[in-house]
Amino acid sequence: MGGGGGVKYLFFNASFRITFWFRIGSYLARQKGIFFKLLYGIVFLIHKHNQYLTGIQLPIGTQIGEGLCFAHFSCIIINSTCTIGDNCTIFQGVTIGSVRGNKGGVPIIGNNVVLTSGAKIIGGIKIGHNVIIGANAVVVSDIPDNSVAVGIPAKVISNDGKTKVELYLHN
């Protein structure tokens, strides 16, 4: 990344910026002491500003693994109590939310998951590892490991998710 490309990436890549300030804020929120609380206030405001700029609602403190990537930003809503595993890629228009009632709760999303444009992950469900959720799919039930799911409501159409996720992540 010669010629200042790395610095440009740090300042202008929306996925990096929102994730960076989220991680710093989440760390500071767990710390004790007046210095950390003051610093948290500043970071919180920067993070809120980045949420406004990107259209990504990513509450500080949400349990998210390493390697989170926003492939495109705008209109992404993530519930603060959901769990997202490592290497999750999220496209624009994705909602990860809760529901009330018998199927209440929040989603648990595994490792190496790709949530494509407009996908809705709703309720106390589990998305397995190595899963791709297709565009505009509405997921209201569990999706097993190594699957590709599409439709409203989402149905598994392939059990070759691991291969497809690996191809996606390495290209």
CSV table of C-alpha atoms in Angstrom, one decimal:
chain,number,residue,atom,x,y,z
A,1,MET,CA,0.0,0.0,0.0
A,2,GLY,CA,2.6,2.5,-1.0
A,3,GLY,CA,1.9,6.2,-1.5
A,4,GLY,CA,-0.2,6.7,1.6
A,5,GLY,CA,-2.8,4.1,0.6
A,6,GLY,CA,-2.9,2.6,4.1
A,7,VAL,CA,-3.6,6.0,5.6
A,8,LYS,CA,-6.3,6.7,3.0
A,9,TYR,CA,-7.9,3.4,3.8
A,10,LEU,CA,-8.0,4.2,7.6
A,11,PHE,CA,-9.7,7.5,7.1
A,12,PHE,CA,-12.0,6.9,4.1
A,13,ASN,CA,-13.0,3.2,4.3
A,14,ALA,CA,-16.5,3.3,6.0
A,15,SER,CA,-16.4,-0.3,7.1
A,16,PHE,CA,-13.1,0.2,8.8
A,17,ARG,CA,-14.1,3.5,10.5
A,18,ILE,CA,-17.4,2.2,11.9
A,19,THR,CA,-15.8,-1.0,13.2
A,20,PHE,CA,-12.7,0.8,14.6
A,21,TRP,CA,-14.8,3.2,16.7
A,22,PHE,CA,-17.2,0.4,17.7
A,23,ARG,CA,-14.3,-1.7,19.0
A,24,ILE,CA,-12.6,1.3,20.9
A,25,GLY,CA,-16.0,2.3,22.4
A,26,SER,CA,-16.8,-1.3,23.4
A,27,TYR,CA,-13.4,-1.6,25.1
A,28,LEU,CA,-13.7,1.7,26.9
A,29,ALA,CA,-17.3,1.0,28.1
A,30,ARG,CA,-16.0,-2.0,30.1
A,31,GLN,CA,-13.2,0.0,31.8
A,32,LYS,CA,-13.4,1.7,35.2
A,33,GLY,CA,-12.1,5.1,36.1
A,34,ILE,CA,-12.8,8.7,35.3
A,35,PHE,CA,-10.2,8.9,32.5
A,36,PHE,CA,-11.8,6.0,30.6
A,37,LYS,CA,-15.3,7.4,31.1
A,38,LEU,CA,-14.2,10.8,29.7
A,39,LEU,CA,-12.5,9.1,26.8
A,40,TYR,CA,-15.5,6.9,26.2
A,41,GLY,CA,-17.7,10.1,25.9
A,42,ILE,CA,-15.5,11.4,23.1
A,43,VAL,CA,-15.4,8.0,21.3
A,44,PHE,CA,-19.2,7.6,21.7
A,45,LEU,CA,-19.8,10.9,19.9
A,46,ILE,CA,-17.3,10.0,17.1
A,47,HIS,CA,-19.0,6.6,16.8
A,48,LYS,CA,-22.5,8.2,16.7
A,49,HIS,CA,-21.3,10.5,14.0
A,50,ASN,CA,-19.9,7.6,11.9
A,51,GLN,CA,-23.2,5.8,12.4
A,52,TYR,CA,-25.0,8.8,11.0
A,53,LEU,CA,-22.6,9.1,8.0
A,54,THR,CA,-22.7,5.4,7.1
A,55,GLY,CA,-26.3,4.5,8.0
A,56,ILE,CA,-25.1,1.6,10.1
A,57,GLN,CA,-26.7,1.2,13.5
A,58,LEU,CA,-24.0,-0.8,15.4
A,59,PRO,CA,-24.5,-0.2,19.1
A,60,ILE,CA,-21.4,-0.1,21.3
A,61,GLY,CA,-21.1,-3.3,23.3
A,62,THR,CA,-22.8,-5.6,20.8
A,63,GLN,CA,-21.1,-9.0,21.0
A,64,ILE,CA,-19.2,-9.3,17.6
A,65,GLY,CA,-16.3,-11.6,16.7
A,66,GLU,CA,-13.2,-10.7,14.7
A,67,GLY,CA,-13.3,-9.9,11.0
A,68,LEU,CA,-16.6,-8.0,10.7
A,69,CYS,CA,-16.9,-6.4,7.3
A,70,PHE,CA,-19.5,-4.1,5.8
A,71,ALA,CA,-19.3,-4.8,2.1
A,72,HIS,CA,-21.6,-1.8,1.4
A,73,PHE,CA,-23.1,0.6,3.9
A,74,SER,CA,-26.5,2.2,4.4
A,75,CYS,CA,-29.6,1.1,6.2
A,76,ILE,CA,-27.9,-1.6,8.3
A,77,ILE,CA,-29.6,-2.2,11.7
A,78,ILE,CA,-28.0,-4.5,14.3
A,79,ASN,CA,-29.8,-5.3,17.6
A,80,SER,CA,-27.5,-4.5,20.6
A,81,THR,CA,-28.1,-7.9,22.2
A,82,CYS,CA,-27.5,-10.2,19.2
A,83,THR,CA,-24.3,-12.3,18.9
A,84,ILE,CA,-22.3,-12.3,15.6
A,85,GLY,CA,-19.4,-14.7,15.1
A,86,ASP,CA,-16.0,-14.2,13.4
A,87,ASN,CA,-15.7,-13.1,9.7
A,88,CYS,CA,-19.2,-12.0,9.1
A,89,THR,CA,-19.8,-9.9,6.0
A,90,ILE,CA,-22.9,-7.7,5.9
A,91,PHE,CA,-24.2,-5.9,2.8
A,92,GLN,CA,-26.6,-2.9,2.7
A,93,GLY,CA,-30.1,-3.0,3.9
A,94,VAL,CA,-29.6,-5.9,6.4
A,95,THR,CA,-31.6,-6.0,9.7
A,96,ILE,CA,-30.6,-8.2,12.6
A,97,GLY,CA,-33.5,-7.8,15.0
A,98,SER,CA,-35.6,-9.2,17.9
A,99,VAL,CA,-39.2,-10.1,18.1
A,100,ARG,CA,-41.6,-10.3,21.0
A,101,GLY,CA,-43.8,-13.2,22.0
A,102,ASN,CA,-43.2,-17.0,21.8
A,103,LYS,CA,-40.4,-16.7,19.3
A,104,GLY,CA,-38.9,-13.8,21.3
A,105,GLY,CA,-35.2,-13.3,21.5
A,106,VAL,CA,-32.3,-12.2,19.3
A,107,PRO,CA,-30.4,-14.0,16.6
A,108,ILE,CA,-27.1,-15.8,17.2
A,109,ILE,CA,-25.0,-15.7,14.0
A,110,GLY,CA,-22.1,-18.1,13.6
A,111,ASN,CA,-18.7,-17.7,12.0
A,112,ASN,CA,-18.0,-17.1,8.3
A,113,VAL,CA,-21.5,-15.9,7.5
A,114,VAL,CA,-22.4,-13.6,4.5
A,115,LEU,CA,-25.6,-11.6,4.9
A,116,THR,CA,-26.4,-10.3,1.4
A,117,SER,CA,-28.4,-7.2,0.5
A,118,GLY,CA,-31.7,-6.7,2.2
A,119,ALA,CA,-31.6,-9.8,4.3
A,120,LYS,CA,-33.7,-9.8,7.5
A,121,ILE,CA,-32.6,-12.0,10.4
A,122,ILE,CA,-35.4,-11.9,13.0
A,123,GLY,CA,-36.0,-13.4,16.4
A,124,GLY,CA,-34.4,-15.9,18.7
A,125,ILE,CA,-32.9,-18.0,15.9
A,126,LYS,CA,-29.4,-19.5,15.2
A,127,ILE,CA,-27.6,-19.1,11.9
A,128,GLY,CA,-24.9,-21.7,11.7
A,129,HIS,CA,-21.2,-21.4,10.6
A,130,ASN,CA,-20.3,-21.1,6.9
A,131,VAL,CA,-23.7,-19.8,5.8
A,132,ILE,CA,-24.8,-17.4,3.0
A,133,ILE,CA,-28.2,-15.7,3.3
A,134,GLY,CA,-29.5,-14.6,-0.1
A,135,ALA,CA,-30.7,-11.1,-1.0
A,136,ASN,CA,-33.9,-10.0,0.6
A,137,ALA,CA,-34.3,-13.3,2.4
A,138,VAL,CA,-36.4,-13.2,5.7
A,139,VAL,CA,-34.9,-15.6,8.1
A,140,VAL,CA,-37.3,-16.6,10.9
A,141,SER,CA,-36.1,-20.1,11.8
A,142,ASP,CA,-32.7,-21.7,12.4
A,143,ILE,CA,-30.3,-22.2,9.5
A,144,PRO,CA,-27.8,-25.2,9.8
A,145,ASP,CA,-24.1,-25.0,9.2
A,146,ASN,CA,-22.8,-25.0,5.7
A,147,SER,CA,-26.0,-23.8,4.1
A,148,VAL,CA,-27.2,-21.3,1.5
A,149,ALA,CA,-30.7,-19.9,2.3
A,150,VAL,CA,-33.0,-17.7,0.2
A,151,GLY,CA,-36.6,-16.6,0.1
A,152,ILE,CA,-39.4,-15.3,2.2
A,153,PRO,CA,-39.4,-17.1,4.6
A,154,ALA,CA,-35.9,-18.3,4.0
A,155,LYS,CA,-35.4,-21.9,3.0
A,156,VAL,CA,-32.1,-23.8,2.6
A,157,ILE,CA,-31.4,-24.4,-1.1
A,158,SER,CA,-27.8,-25.8,-0.8
A,159,ASN,CA,-25.7,-27.5,1.8
A,160,ASP,CA,-22.5,-26.3,0.0
A,161,GLY,CA,-22.3,-23.1,2.0
A,162,LYS,CA,-18.7,-23.7,3.3
A,163,THR,CA,-17.3,-23.9,-0.2
A,164,LYS,CA,-19.2,-20.8,-1.4
A,165,VAL,CA,-18.2,-18.8,1.7
A,166,GLU,CA,-14.6,-19.8,1.2
A,167,LEU,CA,-14.7,-18.7,-2.4
A,168,TYR,CA,-16.3,-15.4,-1.4
A,169,LEU,CA,-13.9,-14.6,1.4
A,170,HIS,CA,-10.8,-15.4,-0.7
A,171,ASN,CA,-11.8,-13.5,-3.8
